[in-house]
Structure formats: structure tokens, C-alpha cells
Amino acid sequence: MTGKTAFETQYGFARKDVRLETWRLSPFNRWSFQNVGELVPSVHVAAAPGGEGQAKSVGTLLEEKVSFAGGSETVGSFLKRSDTDGLTILKGGKLVGDWSAPHMPFGARHIIFSISKSVTAILAGILQGEGLFDPNAPVTHYIPEAKSSAYSDASVRNVLDMTVSLDFEEAYLDPQSAFARYRRSTLWNPGGGSESLAAFLLTLQRLAEPHGQTYRYRSPNSDMLGILVERASGKRVSQLLSEKLWLPLGAASEISVTVDMEGTARTAGGMSMTPRDLARIGEMMRQGGTANGRRIVPEAWVRDTVATGGSFEAWQRGTMAFLFPKGRYRNKWYQTGHDSGAFCGIGIHGQWLYVNPKTEVVIAKMSSQPEPVDDRLDLDLVSFFEALSTMV
Amino acid sequence: MTGKTAFETQYGFARKDVRLETWRLSPFNRWSFQNVGELVPSVHVAAAPGGEGQAKSVGTLLEEKVSFAGGSETVGSFLKRSDTDGLTILKGGKLVGDWSAPHMPFGARHIIFSISKSVTAILAGILQGEGLFDPNAPVTHYIPEAKSSAYSDASVRNVLDMTVSLDFEEAYLDPQSAFARYRRSTLWNPGGGSESLAAFLLTLQRLAEPHGQTYRYRSPNSDMLGILVERASGKRVSQLLSEKLWLPLGAASEISVTVDMEGTARTAGGMSMTPRDLARIGEMMRQGGTANGRRIVPEAWVRDTVATGGSFEAWQRGTMAFLFPKGRYRNKWYQTGHDSGAFCGIGIHGQWLYVNPKTEVVIAKMSSQPEPVDDRLDLDLVSFFEALSTMV
């Protein structure tokens, strides 16, 4: 056999070029984001019985025009410009349609990055409803060994709302920085296996500013949330996901989560699922916490999370107010502050779960954008979701 | 939450105690052997549509007596003594029953270690039938860069039959030994990620003895076989497994295979599957290469593999003749040389796929024996399988 392999023909690069050093770079992420378990050890949670249905075309929707700040563009063109891998749209709980890039087979799972935070928060809400989890407790109530860390005087609420006054910056170039140690501890970058994620988190220190004042988006908080729900319940995140979310939701495919050297789930970003199952989560939230006629998470928790809770002042002091000028962040979900009442989960490289309560539309979009963060594209994405949710 | 976690209550140890340093040790292997993907990055291959049926009790079989060299014992007692995790028995292609240890839920997948070699050889047989793979070719026909290694003048046949004159010993204590580098290159031990499995294999050197004379069980040969079938077909092992074996076989659950830092499958030992699916492979071999009325691998290849091929002399010169005094090893399968015509695949820590053509019985046994190799227990295991295959 000489010449290109089947893999090279399909993806344009060799499998061996996708490693821990390269997997989040373009073009490798067009494959790796659907195959994270080949790069990072992962726990798999089985689907509910039944399996997934067939793909449904979105039809002529692709040819319809959407207006952006810079002009108008067809839906199909924008999906490509925003490096979409997979898309599912629901309206009123019914499937509108799916779209998949040629490199993403329908039914494939895809990493959702920081929407994992929003999913983990649902577990926290469920445990809160069961009386097992108190968002107003100090972190040290559940994790006594956090007493020497930034979390020593932080509340669970600070963790849930990203208002921990955490001294942590994304310093890409210093291999001894906390950021580099963080990446290694999650096994997402080369060189991991000597410091666990939990051990790393407990070394983080705080800023002088009191907790609770400023929205500071720091992913380690959301890994801490995973440990908090494990401590509160005595169950692993994977077990909680299975029993309390995945099976009741009727998820049609597996969910997987990357784990560290001692099995701690990367709840800040390591979950992979299908666009359909992500949309099912959005629909459950739109329904106020029910799915298939069954309550999954308390309605009051959902209302607080997507509509009434969170601090507008803390959000204004943060760095993401440009995206949602009237927004808030509550329990790892974004409230857009739009008249539509839209709320969403967002992950780097273009992962979105957008829910528009007014039009009853849920949009799950998974992507392989080359840049982890792209502020200008994010503004277009929000315009796109608002428009799309009135078009279908 | 204080006290034991759900995991600790179920398994008797904490999840965080199971790491790359410990996962193959008892008691951790009672969990890790069913959850290898949480320790080592793995590729997953989907089941055929349909799903697995319900478990079926083996009934009073557990109370029946089996004779060993040291006395007689009930089936149930022996299953426990040999640290069985899961067992499935077929007769005449029909399910006799299943048995599972309390720590292995029915339907769970379990690592089969070196039975992975036997499965990979089936892929080679399939490609041979398609005219894409020549067992008599030199290894360098498919892997030209092997010209400076032990494989420079070895044939594919030598690789298939473990008669490469390979200078490789299992030296547990020297971290710079080839054995230690091998373990790291597969990502099965801590410290991997700097040398790929393929790069490691190409550094191996040969002994003075000519190839083809002595059965030398050296696992790197079987990882090399995985690379050989990939080169011959232009497809990844995972794709070959899916298209040519797993779907045609009607496998009811996923198969997974651990991969190295560049995605090379650990075909020498990294596959996990359910006992039922392993039994389906045995039944396909018993049927001469067909399943569900469909040919999977040529009948002549199966006959050569399980009955007529292989060198008795090479086997006699090897170190495993004590187990099968009249045996042979062909295409990664063991011919027992018994009057029953039994053949099998064997993996460390007690993985067995035993096929008795005379009684039409197939036995898949997955275990978590504390020791990787236990010669005395192996003798009892062979007695057990021979007896069991006449009892059901």
C-alpha cells in the first residue's frame, strides 16, 4: 500500500499528526473534537435505551438570508464560515432539522468544551432539589482541604456564578505557570500524570478583591464544581450523569467525559455528546426542568438559572459584557438579557446551546473554529441564533 | 458527605487509587479491566444495530463438579478461585448461559489482553482472502522502514506465528530497558508520550538464531501485525474492525482498543469487549469463518489457523509446551492438540476464548487474576474448559 490512507483522504492529514500537542489546532480539530477519547482518557456513560433516529434535512433553510453587522449572508454560508461541524434545531420540542459537515457523520459525538460547565451545574441543581447540595454553603463544607486555597472563604455560590476572586490567568508561554500546570493536570496537554486535577486546584490562590463582586470566567472553578457535587453525593460525576440526567432525559447516545490521572472528571470542559442530545438538554431547560413528562431538575432552579438569578453588576464588571450588554451569568448558564429571554451555554472553538423561550426554539451548534475565542465571530453567532430562532 | 463513596462501597477501594501505576494490580483490576478507557486513550468501534439480549443463568451448572489434578471442585468454586469476572458459554451456536461476578455488570466490556492478537490475526486473514495481504511477504514489503530492525529479514509469517528471533525480554526493573520503553510507548504505564509505539518497534533488534525456528512469545510482534494490516489496507485497525469484523459478526456491544500517542492501536493486548461478543468470535471460528450465514474470513484460513497450520517443532522449542504438549501456535491462535480439536485465544490475568469443535462448545472467560501469568492455574483452566465443554 502506497499513497494516501483512507484517513488522509477523508480528513486531509494523517492520524499520527493528531497528538496532545496539536489536537485543538485547525485542521486537526475537525477530527479530534469528535474523537477526544483517543487523545485523553475518558469515562463513558451509556445512552438510554432506544437509540437515535435518522438525520432530518433542514431543507431550504440553508438558502435563507441572515443579517449581520457586516451585511447579509445565507444560513449555509454562515454555517461554513463559523466552522460548523454539527447542528440540530428544535422548535416547540419538535425536530426542525440537522446539518452536518462532511467530516462529521450524523450521530457522532463532539466535545462541547465549557457547555460541560452548564451540564455539571444541572447536576448541582438536581442535588440541591434533593437537599444534598447547598449553594450557599462555604466550599470548605464539602472540601475541607480547600482551606489553604483561594476557595478557603469562597461560597459554592461564588463557584457556580464565577465570582471567585481567583488569581489565575491564561499564561500560554510559561511552562511553570499555573495555567500550564492546569493543562497538564487535566491530561489535555503533553506531560501530565504527575499532578492530579484536584491537587492542582487546591494550590490556587486568591486576589485581594472580595469574592462575589466580579464575574471572572476561570475554568478551574468549574472543575471544582465537579468535585463539589461528588463530595456532596458520594457519587462520581459519571454516575450522577447516568442516573440523574442521561437516562431520565432519554439521551439517545453516549456521553463521555475526559478524566485525569485519578479519574476526576473534567467538568469544566471535557464532555462529548451528539448535537441531538445537547439539544435535548436545551429543551429540558426550556421546559422548566422536565423531559418526557418527568421532572429532572426543580423548576425554581431553572427559573433562577435562566431568567431571574445572577448579578447584573458582577457581569458588568467582567470582560464578557460586550457580548450580552444586558446579560447575567448564573449557575454556569448565560442569560442574554434579550427581549426573547434567550439563554445559552457556550464553549470555546464555537460550541453553543442556544435556547429562545419566546419562539420555543433550541439550537445546538458544534464547531471546530480555529481560534478558541473569537469575539467578533461571537457577536455574529449571537445575531445568527436570534435570527434563526425566528426563522424556523 | 463523609464516609465511603458509592464507588468505595462497591469495589472496596477509591477510584483515585486506580492509576497507571496500579491498574493491573489486584484488587484494582476488578474495576480497571472493565474501564480501560479511563486509564488509556482508546478508540471505540460501534456495535451492529440491535443491542444485546438479557443475561441467562447457567443454573445448576455452578454446583456440578469438575476434576483437577489436585482434586475435584464445583464449577462455581473454580470460577471464584480463578477470579472470573464474566463468563459466557455457547453450544452448537446457542447460548447456554452467562455468569458474572458481583463487580461486573452483565453487558460490561472487559479487556481481553492478548486475545486481541487473535482478533487482529482475523483481520489479517480477511485481508489475505481479499488478496491485500501476503503472509509470505517480508515485513519490509509493507513497512520499508523496518529494514534496520529485527524485522529486516523476518517474514509476515514469522510475525503471525511468533517465530521472529527477537531480542526482547520482560525486564521489569530497568526503566531504560526495551520492556520499560515498550510499556511507556503504549501509554499503559506512567511516563508515556515521548516515543510512539511504531518508533519503539523499529528499534528492536534480533537474536543470532534464524527466524522461524522457535516459538518466542513476544507481544511487540503483535503490535507490528496491527501496523502491517494498516499498511496493507490503507485503513486504521479501528476501521477494519468495524467494516470487516464487528458489523458482519453482528457484535451487540462496542469494541474498544487502546491507542498510543499517535493513534496506533495496541493490537497486542488493548481490546475490550463483552464476554458475549468474544463468544461470537469463537463461534464464528468454530463455524469455519461464517456468522449469520455470511462469510467473514476464508474457511481455508480458519482451518490452517485452528487445525492444520503451525510448526510443532517451533512450539516444542518454546516455553509454553508444558500447557499444550501436543500443541501448536498459528496466526495468533493456540491449537491445543487435544483429541477434541480444541483451540483457543489466551490473555494475561485469565482471559480465555476456548472452542471445542467436537462438542460444539465455545467458552469466553474474562478474569482479574492477580498475577499476569500463573502456569499452575493455566493447567487447571485447560482442564476446566475441557471438562466444561463436555458438561453443557
CSV table of N, CA and C in Angstrom, one decimal, chain A residues 71 105 172 215 219 245 259 302:
chain,number,residue,atom,x,y,z
A,71,GLY,N,-23.3,42.9,6.9
A,71,GLY,CA,-24.1,42.6,5.7
A,71,GLY,C,-24.9,41.3,5.9
A,105,PRO,N,-19.9,12.7,10.7
A,105,PRO,CA,-21.1,11.8,10.4
A,105,PRO,C,-22.2,12.1,11.4
A,172,TYR,N,0.0,31.5,28.4
A,172,TYR,CA,0.3,30.4,27.4
A,172,TYR,C,1.8,30.0,27.4
A,215,TYR,N,-17.6,39.1,37.9
A,215,TYR,CA,-17.7,37.9,37.1
A,215,TYR,C,-16.3,37.7,36.5
A,219,SER,N,-12.0,28.7,34.4
A,219,SER,CA,-12.4,27.3,34.3
A,219,SER,C,-12.1,26.4,35.5
A,245,LEU,N,-29.4,12.4,35.0
A,245,LEU,CA,-29.6,13.2,33.8
A,245,LEU,C,-29.8,12.4,32.5
A,259,VAL,N,-11.1,12.3,31.9
A,259,VAL,CA,-10.7,12.2,33.3
A,259,VAL,C,-9.2,12.4,33.5
A,302,VAL,N,-34.3,26.1,37.6
A,302,VAL,CA,-34.2,26.5,36.2
A,302,VAL,C,-34.5,28.0,36.0
